[in-house]
């Protein structure tokens, strides 16, 4: 069933054409370079970028898939959570296509779409039930996933999301935005891996919630102390700080995901969202899976970790086949519940 997927919840303008779990095209245009000046996403800039580029991205997605708009049988669009002005651009486009071509319309939860992205274009797919961990710029959430639309929220961040912590630490270190890729790169260059150790926040022995504001503050105090000792940080010091921050943040993610797998007695963990593109995170999960009860860890292909429309189209089609429907009253839900 040819499905047009549309995603505009944050700073990526994305359109896809999918058929079942097969991705025929997946076009993304990002306004990330415009937000880099400010060290984080500026909602007004994101909204204007979506309005300016969405039709071009739509044309490219159709062209790449070698299909026309009239071939589509379903329109799936992210309707939350996200930035309200940004979401509205995608929703308006989806509604106008649905109305003019008389196509069914379905609203998709962005977080559930991230959770589903390990199923895209991949033969080695996880079976339900599994523990789902979504790690992005806006969310750090653990789910017990029993089916495409049966997600129970087990825990989530009480303050910063892990991707947000990467971005804020990069800002403290003046490394630019987004922080994730540059911190990963700089951490790899660290030569003095025992020099700094930042605290890991667990919020109690059996807690499945997260907190990343403490690590970020610890980095800030450490950097301020260094700046008093000598003006400006040395390149090697920045690399060591990146390493220590990344180790602390990722250790907590790994431990909590495996704790959830033990509590729920499941054999699979699925990780999705922008931070899941990180190689050190993948390595730590694979390493942890070698010990204790057998647990298999699944990651999406890297192109489906960051925001994209293919994950929205694929989930939208599954939901449609299970009887879910939206109508032209579909609204943007900036705080859409993640389930549970
Ligand atoms: O899923 P995503 O594209 O957007 C949201 O839904 O938030 O995730 C963006 C986040 C940013 O915070 C970015 O710094 C982080 O993902 N990120 C990474 C990496 N690539 C992107 N974090 C760690 N390592 C990476 N390689
Ligand atoms: Zn996302």
PDB file of C-alpha atoms in Angstrom, residues 2-253:
ATOM      1  CA  UNK A   2       1.750   3.192  -1.128  1.00  0.00           C
ATOM      2  CA  UNK A   3       1.898   5.606   1.790  1.00  0.00           C
ATOM      3  CA  UNK A   4       3.009   9.216   1.806  1.00  0.00           C
ATOM      4  CA  UNK A   5       4.763   9.981   5.124  1.00  0.00           C
ATOM      5  CA  UNK A   6       5.221  13.546   6.396  1.00  0.00           C
ATOM      6  CA  UNK A   7       7.329  14.654   9.373  1.00  0.00           C
ATOM      7  CA  UNK A   8       7.814  18.264  10.556  1.00  0.00           C
ATOM      8  CA  UNK A   9       7.819  18.008  14.352  1.00  0.00           C
ATOM      9  CA  UNK A  10      11.127  19.796  14.943  1.00  0.00           C
ATOM     10  CA  UNK A  11      13.936  20.967  12.633  1.00  0.00           C
ATOM     11  CA  UNK A  12      13.750  18.359   9.859  1.00  0.00           C
ATOM     12  CA  UNK A  13      11.352  18.776   6.926  1.00  0.00           C
ATOM     13  CA  UNK A  14      10.796  15.208   5.752  1.00  0.00           C
ATOM     14  CA  UNK A  15       8.622  13.344   3.243  1.00  0.00           C
ATOM     15  CA  UNK A  16       8.735   9.669   2.267  1.00  0.00           C
ATOM     16  CA  UNK A  17       7.057   7.089   0.084  1.00  0.00           C
ATOM     17  CA  UNK A  18       6.799   3.642   1.669  1.00  0.00           C
ATOM     18  CA  UNK A  19       5.081   0.374   0.882  1.00  0.00           C
ATOM     19  CA  UNK A  20       4.664  -1.862   3.907  1.00  0.00           C
ATOM     20  CA  UNK A  21       8.091  -1.848   5.572  1.00  0.00           C
ATOM     21  CA  UNK A  22       9.817  -1.071   2.302  1.00  0.00           C
ATOM     22  CA  UNK A  23      11.153   2.465   1.896  1.00  0.00           C
ATOM     23  CA  UNK A  24      10.905   3.737  -1.700  1.00  0.00           C
ATOM     24  CA  UNK A  25      12.115   7.237  -0.859  1.00  0.00           C
ATOM     25  CA  UNK A  26      13.037   9.143   2.283  1.00  0.00           C
ATOM     26  CA  UNK A  27      13.835  12.844   1.778  1.00  0.00           C
ATOM     27  CA  UNK A  28      14.986  15.070   4.610  1.00  0.00           C
ATOM     28  CA  UNK A  29      15.895  18.739   4.533  1.00  0.00           C
ATOM     29  CA  UNK A  30      17.236  20.037   7.830  1.00  0.00           C
ATOM     30  CA  UNK A  31      17.313  23.596   9.196  1.00  0.00           C
ATOM     31  CA  UNK A  32      19.967  22.553  11.724  1.00  0.00           C
ATOM     32  CA  UNK A  33      22.550  24.963  10.237  1.00  0.00           C
ATOM     33  CA  UNK A  34      20.235  27.896  10.969  1.00  0.00           C
ATOM     34  CA  UNK A  35      19.811  26.890  14.626  1.00  0.00           C
ATOM     35  CA  UNK A  36      23.565  26.366  15.067  1.00  0.00           C
ATOM     36  CA  UNK A  37      23.987  30.128  15.564  1.00  0.00           C
ATOM     37  CA  UNK A  38      21.800  29.936  18.679  1.00  0.00           C
ATOM     38  CA  UNK A  39      23.023  26.644  20.174  1.00  0.00           C
ATOM     39  CA  UNK A  40      19.559  25.049  19.989  1.00  0.00           C
ATOM     40  CA  UNK A  41      16.364  24.874  17.938  1.00  0.00           C
ATOM     41  CA  UNK A  42      14.545  28.218  17.504  1.00  0.00           C
ATOM     42  CA  UNK A  43      10.863  27.254  16.945  1.00  0.00           C
ATOM     43  CA  UNK A  44      10.021  30.242  14.720  1.00  0.00           C
ATOM     44  CA  UNK A  45      12.966  29.530  12.404  1.00  0.00           C
ATOM     45  CA  UNK A  46      12.021  25.838  12.232  1.00  0.00           C
ATOM     46  CA  UNK A  47       8.406  26.685  11.285  1.00  0.00           C
ATOM     47  CA  UNK A  48       9.408  29.145   8.564  1.00  0.00           C
ATOM     48  CA  UNK A  49      11.869  26.630   7.099  1.00  0.00           C
ATOM     49  CA  UNK A  50       9.148  23.953   6.910  1.00  0.00           C
ATOM     50  CA  UNK A  51       6.781  26.323   5.085  1.00  0.00           C
ATOM     51  CA  UNK A  52       9.520  27.326   2.643  1.00  0.00           C
ATOM     52  CA  UNK A  53      10.810  23.861   1.779  1.00  0.00           C
ATOM     53  CA  UNK A  54       8.060  21.320   2.287  1.00  0.00           C
ATOM     54  CA  UNK A  55       6.761  21.355  -1.295  1.00  0.00           C
ATOM     55  CA  UNK A  56      10.262  20.902  -2.675  1.00  0.00           C
ATOM     56  CA  UNK A  57      10.858  17.979  -0.318  1.00  0.00           C
ATOM     57  CA  UNK A  58       7.510  16.473  -1.367  1.00  0.00           C
ATOM     58  CA  UNK A  59       8.428  16.717  -5.079  1.00  0.00           C
ATOM     59  CA  UNK A  60      11.828  15.137  -4.435  1.00  0.00           C
ATOM     60  CA  UNK A  61      10.315  12.262  -2.418  1.00  0.00           C
ATOM     61  CA  UNK A  62       7.858  11.493  -5.234  1.00  0.00           C
ATOM     62  CA  UNK A  63      10.561  11.768  -7.893  1.00  0.00           C
ATOM     63  CA  UNK A  64      12.990   9.502  -5.975  1.00  0.00           C
ATOM     64  CA  UNK A  65      10.299   6.863  -5.551  1.00  0.00           C
ATOM     65  CA  UNK A  66       9.321   7.113  -9.210  1.00  0.00           C
ATOM     66  CA  UNK A  67       5.684   7.526  -8.170  1.00  0.00           C
ATOM     67  CA  UNK A  68       3.101  10.312  -8.490  1.00  0.00           C
ATOM     68  CA  UNK A  69       0.818  11.787  -5.872  1.00  0.00           C
ATOM     69  CA  UNK A  70      -2.143  10.056  -7.535  1.00  0.00           C
ATOM     70  CA  UNK A  71      -0.525   6.640  -6.816  1.00  0.00           C
ATOM     71  CA  UNK A  72      -0.665   7.162  -3.030  1.00  0.00           C
ATOM     72  CA  UNK A  73      -3.272   5.262  -1.006  1.00  0.00           C
ATOM     73  CA  UNK A  74      -2.706   6.757   2.471  1.00  0.00           C
ATOM     74  CA  UNK A  75      -1.284   9.937   4.011  1.00  0.00           C
ATOM     75  CA  UNK A  76       0.487   9.557   7.381  1.00  0.00           C
ATOM     76  CA  UNK A  77       1.686  12.603   9.299  1.00  0.00           C
ATOM     77  CA  UNK A  78       3.340  13.268  12.670  1.00  0.00           C
ATOM     78  CA  UNK A  79       0.830  15.143  14.836  1.00  0.00           C
ATOM     79  CA  UNK A  80       2.868  15.230  18.066  1.00  0.00           C
ATOM     80  CA  UNK A  81       4.772  15.575  20.253  1.00  0.00           C
ATOM     81  CA  UNK A  82       6.800  18.461  18.876  1.00  0.00           C
ATOM     82  CA  UNK A  83       6.809  22.203  18.219  1.00  0.00           C
ATOM     83  CA  UNK A  84       3.276  23.347  17.507  1.00  0.00           C
ATOM     84  CA  UNK A  85       4.075  25.701  14.606  1.00  0.00           C
ATOM     85  CA  UNK A  86       6.355  23.114  13.037  1.00  0.00           C
ATOM     86  CA  UNK A  87       3.804  20.292  13.362  1.00  0.00           C
ATOM     87  CA  UNK A  88       1.086  22.433  11.771  1.00  0.00           C
ATOM     88  CA  UNK A  89       2.972  22.744   8.478  1.00  0.00           C
ATOM     89  CA  UNK A  90       3.114  18.982   7.963  1.00  0.00           C
ATOM     90  CA  UNK A  91      -0.451  18.484   9.166  1.00  0.00           C
ATOM     91  CA  UNK A  92      -1.786  21.184   6.820  1.00  0.00           C
ATOM     92  CA  UNK A  93      -0.034  19.611   3.836  1.00  0.00           C
ATOM     93  CA  UNK A  94      -1.287  16.146   4.810  1.00  0.00           C
ATOM     94  CA  UNK A  95      -4.865  17.386   5.159  1.00  0.00           C
ATOM     95  CA  UNK A  96      -4.864  19.202   1.836  1.00  0.00           C
ATOM     96  CA  UNK A  97      -3.543  16.128   0.006  1.00  0.00           C
ATOM     97  CA  UNK A  98      -6.010  13.889   1.826  1.00  0.00           C
ATOM     98  CA  UNK A  99      -8.920  16.209   1.018  1.00  0.00           C
ATOM     99  CA  UNK A 100      -8.074  16.911  -2.607  1.00  0.00           C
ATOM    100  CA  UNK A 101      -7.279  13.288  -3.542  1.00  0.00           C
ATOM    101  CA  UNK A 102      -9.835  11.741  -1.196  1.00  0.00           C
ATOM    102  CA  UNK A 103      -7.151   9.685   0.578  1.00  0.00           C
ATOM    103  CA  UNK A 104      -7.394   8.341   4.133  1.00  0.00           C
ATOM    104  CA  UNK A 105      -5.381  10.309   6.686  1.00  0.00           C
ATOM    105  CA  UNK A 106      -3.636   9.064   9.803  1.00  0.00           C
ATOM    106  CA  UNK A 107      -1.887  11.001  12.578  1.00  0.00           C
ATOM    107  CA  UNK A 108       1.232   9.333  14.009  1.00  0.00           C
ATOM    108  CA  UNK A 109       2.962   9.761  17.375  1.00  0.00           C
ATOM    109  CA  UNK A 110       6.573  10.819  16.719  1.00  0.00           C
ATOM    110  CA  UNK A 111       7.974   8.848  19.665  1.00  0.00           C
ATOM    111  CA  UNK A 112       6.196   5.652  18.636  1.00  0.00           C
ATOM    112  CA  UNK A 113       7.564   6.191  15.117  1.00  0.00           C
ATOM    113  CA  UNK A 114      11.140   6.339  16.486  1.00  0.00           C
ATOM    114  CA  UNK A 115      10.419   3.117  18.369  1.00  0.00           C
ATOM    115  CA  UNK A 116       9.220   1.506  15.160  1.00  0.00           C
ATOM    116  CA  UNK A 117      12.186   2.587  13.042  1.00  0.00           C
ATOM    117  CA  UNK A 118      14.175  -0.624  13.701  1.00  0.00           C
ATOM    118  CA  UNK A 119      11.619  -2.401  11.476  1.00  0.00           C
ATOM    119  CA  UNK A 120      12.406  -0.350   8.353  1.00  0.00           C
ATOM    120  CA  UNK A 121      14.059  -2.005   5.360  1.00  0.00           C
ATOM    121  CA  UNK A 122      15.621  -4.595   7.620  1.00  0.00           C
ATOM    122  CA  UNK A 123      15.285  -8.367   7.499  1.00  0.00           C
ATOM    123  CA  UNK A 124      16.423  -8.917  11.085  1.00  0.00           C
ATOM    124  CA  UNK A 125      13.411  -7.499  12.909  1.00  0.00           C
ATOM    125  CA  UNK A 126      12.609  -7.643  16.622  1.00  0.00           C
ATOM    126  CA  UNK A 127       9.631  -9.644  17.853  1.00  0.00           C
ATOM    127  CA  UNK A 128       7.151  -8.310  20.387  1.00  0.00           C
ATOM    128  CA  UNK A 129       7.292  -7.937  23.324  1.00  0.00           C
ATOM    129  CA  UNK A 130      10.444  -5.854  23.699  1.00  0.00           C
ATOM    130  CA  UNK A 131      11.867  -3.019  25.751  1.00  0.00           C
ATOM    131  CA  UNK A 132      11.949   0.155  23.654  1.00  0.00           C
ATOM    132  CA  UNK A 133      14.294   3.008  24.463  1.00  0.00           C
ATOM    133  CA  UNK A 134      13.837   6.320  22.626  1.00  0.00           C
ATOM    134  CA  UNK A 135      16.844   8.616  22.948  1.00  0.00           C
ATOM    135  CA  UNK A 136      16.512  11.911  21.103  1.00  0.00           C
ATOM    136  CA  UNK A 137      16.877  15.658  21.523  1.00  0.00           C
ATOM    137  CA  UNK A 138      13.464  15.915  23.156  1.00  0.00           C
ATOM    138  CA  UNK A 139      12.923  12.510  24.792  1.00  0.00           C
ATOM    139  CA  UNK A 140      14.539   9.805  26.844  1.00  0.00           C
ATOM    140  CA  UNK A 141      11.827   7.237  27.432  1.00  0.00           C
ATOM    141  CA  UNK A 142      11.631   3.536  28.197  1.00  0.00           C
ATOM    142  CA  UNK A 143       8.670   1.506  26.988  1.00  0.00           C
ATOM    143  CA  UNK A 144       7.338  -1.995  27.344  1.00  0.00           C
ATOM    144  CA  UNK A 145       6.231  -2.619  23.783  1.00  0.00           C
ATOM    145  CA  UNK A 146       3.695  -5.405  23.216  1.00  0.00           C
ATOM    146  CA  UNK A 147       2.536  -4.434  19.729  1.00  0.00           C
ATOM    147  CA  UNK A 148       2.537  -1.648  17.180  1.00  0.00           C
ATOM    148  CA  UNK A 149       0.214   0.482  19.268  1.00  0.00           C
ATOM    149  CA  UNK A 150       0.619  -1.152  22.649  1.00  0.00           C
ATOM    150  CA  UNK A 151       3.361   0.806  24.377  1.00  0.00           C
ATOM    151  CA  UNK A 152       3.474   1.154  28.155  1.00  0.00           C
ATOM    152  CA  UNK A 153       5.690   3.947  29.398  1.00  0.00           C
ATOM    153  CA  UNK A 154       8.030   2.533  32.074  1.00  0.00           C
ATOM    154  CA  UNK A 155      10.165   5.601  32.739  1.00  0.00           C
ATOM    155  CA  UNK A 156      11.345   8.869  31.258  1.00  0.00           C
ATOM    156  CA  UNK A 157      13.645  11.762  31.923  1.00  0.00           C
ATOM    157  CA  UNK A 158      12.714  14.022  34.789  1.00  0.00           C
ATOM    158  CA  UNK A 159      14.627  16.971  33.313  1.00  0.00           C
ATOM    159  CA  UNK A 160      16.886  17.083  30.206  1.00  0.00           C
ATOM    160  CA  UNK A 161      16.687  14.499  27.432  1.00  0.00           C
ATOM    161  CA  UNK A 162      19.989  12.764  26.728  1.00  0.00           C
ATOM    162  CA  UNK A 163      20.343  14.413  23.284  1.00  0.00           C
ATOM    163  CA  UNK A 164      19.619  17.760  24.932  1.00  0.00           C
ATOM    164  CA  UNK A 165      22.425  17.066  27.435  1.00  0.00           C
ATOM    165  CA  UNK A 166      24.799  16.368  24.503  1.00  0.00           C
ATOM    166  CA  UNK A 167      23.720  19.674  22.926  1.00  0.00           C
ATOM    167  CA  UNK A 168      24.118  21.656  26.164  1.00  0.00           C
ATOM    168  CA  UNK A 169      27.532  20.173  26.959  1.00  0.00           C
ATOM    169  CA  UNK A 170      28.654  21.031  23.413  1.00  0.00           C
ATOM    170  CA  UNK A 171      27.470  24.579  24.024  1.00  0.00           C
ATOM    171  CA  UNK A 172      29.461  24.788  27.294  1.00  0.00           C
ATOM    172  CA  UNK A 173      32.538  23.542  25.406  1.00  0.00           C
ATOM    173  CA  UNK A 174      31.801  25.881  22.454  1.00  0.00           C
ATOM    174  CA  UNK A 175      31.673  22.953  20.032  1.00  0.00           C
ATOM    175  CA  UNK A 176      28.583  24.080  18.095  1.00  0.00           C
ATOM    176  CA  UNK A 177      25.182  22.505  17.504  1.00  0.00           C
ATOM    177  CA  UNK A 178      24.067  19.723  17.369  1.00  0.00           C
ATOM    178  CA  UNK A 179      26.289  18.349  20.115  1.00  0.00           C
ATOM    179  CA  UNK A 180      25.915  14.597  19.584  1.00  0.00           C
ATOM    180  CA  UNK A 181      28.114  13.961  16.531  1.00  0.00           C
ATOM    181  CA  UNK A 182      30.895  16.362  17.595  1.00  0.00           C
ATOM    182  CA  UNK A 183      31.059  15.034  21.162  1.00  0.00           C
ATOM    183  CA  UNK A 184      31.195  11.470  19.833  1.00  0.00           C
ATOM    184  CA  UNK A 185      34.075  12.451  17.537  1.00  0.00           C
ATOM    185  CA  UNK A 186      36.008  14.365  20.208  1.00  0.00           C
ATOM    186  CA  UNK A 187      35.508  11.574  22.785  1.00  0.00           C
ATOM    187  CA  UNK A 188      37.143   9.132  20.392  1.00  0.00           C
ATOM    188  CA  UNK A 189      40.256  11.357  20.364  1.00  0.00           C
ATOM    189  CA  UNK A 190      40.608  11.352  24.163  1.00  0.00           C
ATOM    190  CA  UNK A 191      44.020  10.077  25.291  1.00  0.00           C
ATOM    191  CA  UNK A 192      43.536  10.483  29.031  1.00  0.00           C
ATOM    192  CA  UNK A 193      40.407   8.474  29.705  1.00  0.00           C
ATOM    193  CA  UNK A 194      40.724   8.279  33.484  1.00  0.00           C
ATOM    194  CA  UNK A 195      41.387  11.953  34.122  1.00  0.00           C
ATOM    195  CA  UNK A 196      37.792  13.096  34.648  1.00  0.00           C
ATOM    196  CA  UNK A 197      34.817  11.137  35.952  1.00  0.00           C
ATOM    197  CA  UNK A 198      31.348  12.648  35.984  1.00  0.00           C
ATOM    198  CA  UNK A 199      28.505  11.362  38.190  1.00  0.00           C
ATOM    199  CA  UNK A 200      25.960   8.829  36.929  1.00  0.00           C
ATOM    200  CA  UNK A 201      22.452   9.619  38.125  1.00  0.00           C
ATOM    201  CA  UNK A 202      20.266   6.565  38.789  1.00  0.00           C
ATOM    202  CA  UNK A 203      17.415   8.070  40.900  1.00  0.00           C
ATOM    203  CA  UNK A 204      17.249   4.927  43.067  1.00  0.00           C
ATOM    204  CA  UNK A 205      18.150   1.262  42.611  1.00  0.00           C
ATOM    205  CA  UNK A 206      15.069   0.127  40.700  1.00  0.00           C
ATOM    206  CA  UNK A 207      14.040   3.410  39.103  1.00  0.00           C
ATOM    207  CA  UNK A 208      13.478   3.409  35.343  1.00  0.00           C
ATOM    208  CA  UNK A 209      13.402   7.221  35.179  1.00  0.00           C
ATOM    209  CA  UNK A 210      16.344   9.300  34.017  1.00  0.00           C
ATOM    210  CA  UNK A 211      17.998  12.591  34.924  1.00  0.00           C
ATOM    211  CA  UNK A 212      20.709  14.277  32.863  1.00  0.00           C
ATOM    212  CA  UNK A 213      20.778  17.797  34.255  1.00  0.00           C
ATOM    213  CA  UNK A 214      23.260  16.742  37.006  1.00  0.00           C
ATOM    214  CA  UNK A 215      25.906  15.548  34.505  1.00  0.00           C
ATOM    215  CA  UNK A 216      25.496  18.727  32.497  1.00  0.00           C
ATOM    216  CA  UNK A 217      25.977  20.894  35.622  1.00  0.00           C
ATOM    217  CA  UNK A 218      28.995  18.825  36.686  1.00  0.00           C
ATOM    218  CA  UNK A 219      30.563  19.492  33.264  1.00  0.00           C
ATOM    219  CA  UNK A 220      29.804  23.212  33.613  1.00  0.00           C
ATOM    220  CA  UNK A 221      31.468  23.481  37.065  1.00  0.00           C
ATOM    221  CA  UNK A 222      34.473  21.456  35.910  1.00  0.00           C
ATOM    222  CA  UNK A 223      34.939  23.690  32.860  1.00  0.00           C
ATOM    223  CA  UNK A 224      34.547  26.887  34.903  1.00  0.00           C
ATOM    224  CA  UNK A 225      37.222  25.682  37.314  1.00  0.00           C
ATOM    225  CA  UNK A 226      39.594  24.944  34.436  1.00  0.00           C
ATOM    226  CA  UNK A 227      38.938  28.344  32.877  1.00  0.00           C
ATOM    227  CA  UNK A 228      39.995  30.020  36.114  1.00  0.00           C
ATOM    228  CA  UNK A 229      43.278  28.074  36.134  1.00  0.00           C
ATOM    229  CA  UNK A 230      44.164  28.894  32.543  1.00  0.00           C
ATOM    230  CA  UNK A 231      42.399  31.008  29.961  1.00  0.00           C
ATOM    231  CA  UNK A 232      40.655  28.781  27.387  1.00  0.00           C
ATOM    232  CA  UNK A 233      40.545  25.002  27.382  1.00  0.00           C
ATOM    233  CA  UNK A 234      43.240  22.888  25.759  1.00  0.00           C
ATOM    234  CA  UNK A 235      42.148  20.647  22.887  1.00  0.00           C
ATOM    235  CA  UNK A 236      43.147  17.557  24.878  1.00  0.00           C
ATOM    236  CA  UNK A 237      41.102  18.694  27.871  1.00  0.00           C
ATOM    237  CA  UNK A 238      38.022  19.128  25.714  1.00  0.00           C
ATOM    238  CA  UNK A 239      38.486  15.618  24.309  1.00  0.00           C
ATOM    239  CA  UNK A 240      38.778  14.140  27.814  1.00  0.00           C
ATOM    240  CA  UNK A 241      35.669  15.989  29.014  1.00  0.00           C
ATOM    241  CA  UNK A 242      33.696  14.752  25.981  1.00  0.00           C
ATOM    242  CA  UNK A 243      34.803  11.196  26.737  1.00  0.00           C
ATOM    243  CA  UNK A 244      33.918  11.388  30.440  1.00  0.00           C
ATOM    244  CA  UNK A 245      30.515  12.986  29.778  1.00  0.00           C
ATOM    245  CA  UNK A 246      29.619  10.442  27.100  1.00  0.00           C
ATOM    246  CA  UNK A 247      30.634   7.468  29.260  1.00  0.00           C
ATOM    247  CA  UNK A 248      28.524   8.707  32.184  1.00  0.00           C
ATOM    248  CA  UNK A 249      25.439   9.448  30.052  1.00  0.00           C
ATOM    249  CA  UNK A 250      25.561   6.192  28.070  1.00  0.00           C
ATOM    250  CA  UNK A 251      26.230   3.937  31.072  1.00  0.00           C
ATOM    251  CA  UNK A 252      22.939   5.054  32.625  1.00  0.00           C
ATOM    252  CA  UNK A 253      21.005   4.378  29.408  1.00  0.00           C
TER     253      UNK A 253
END
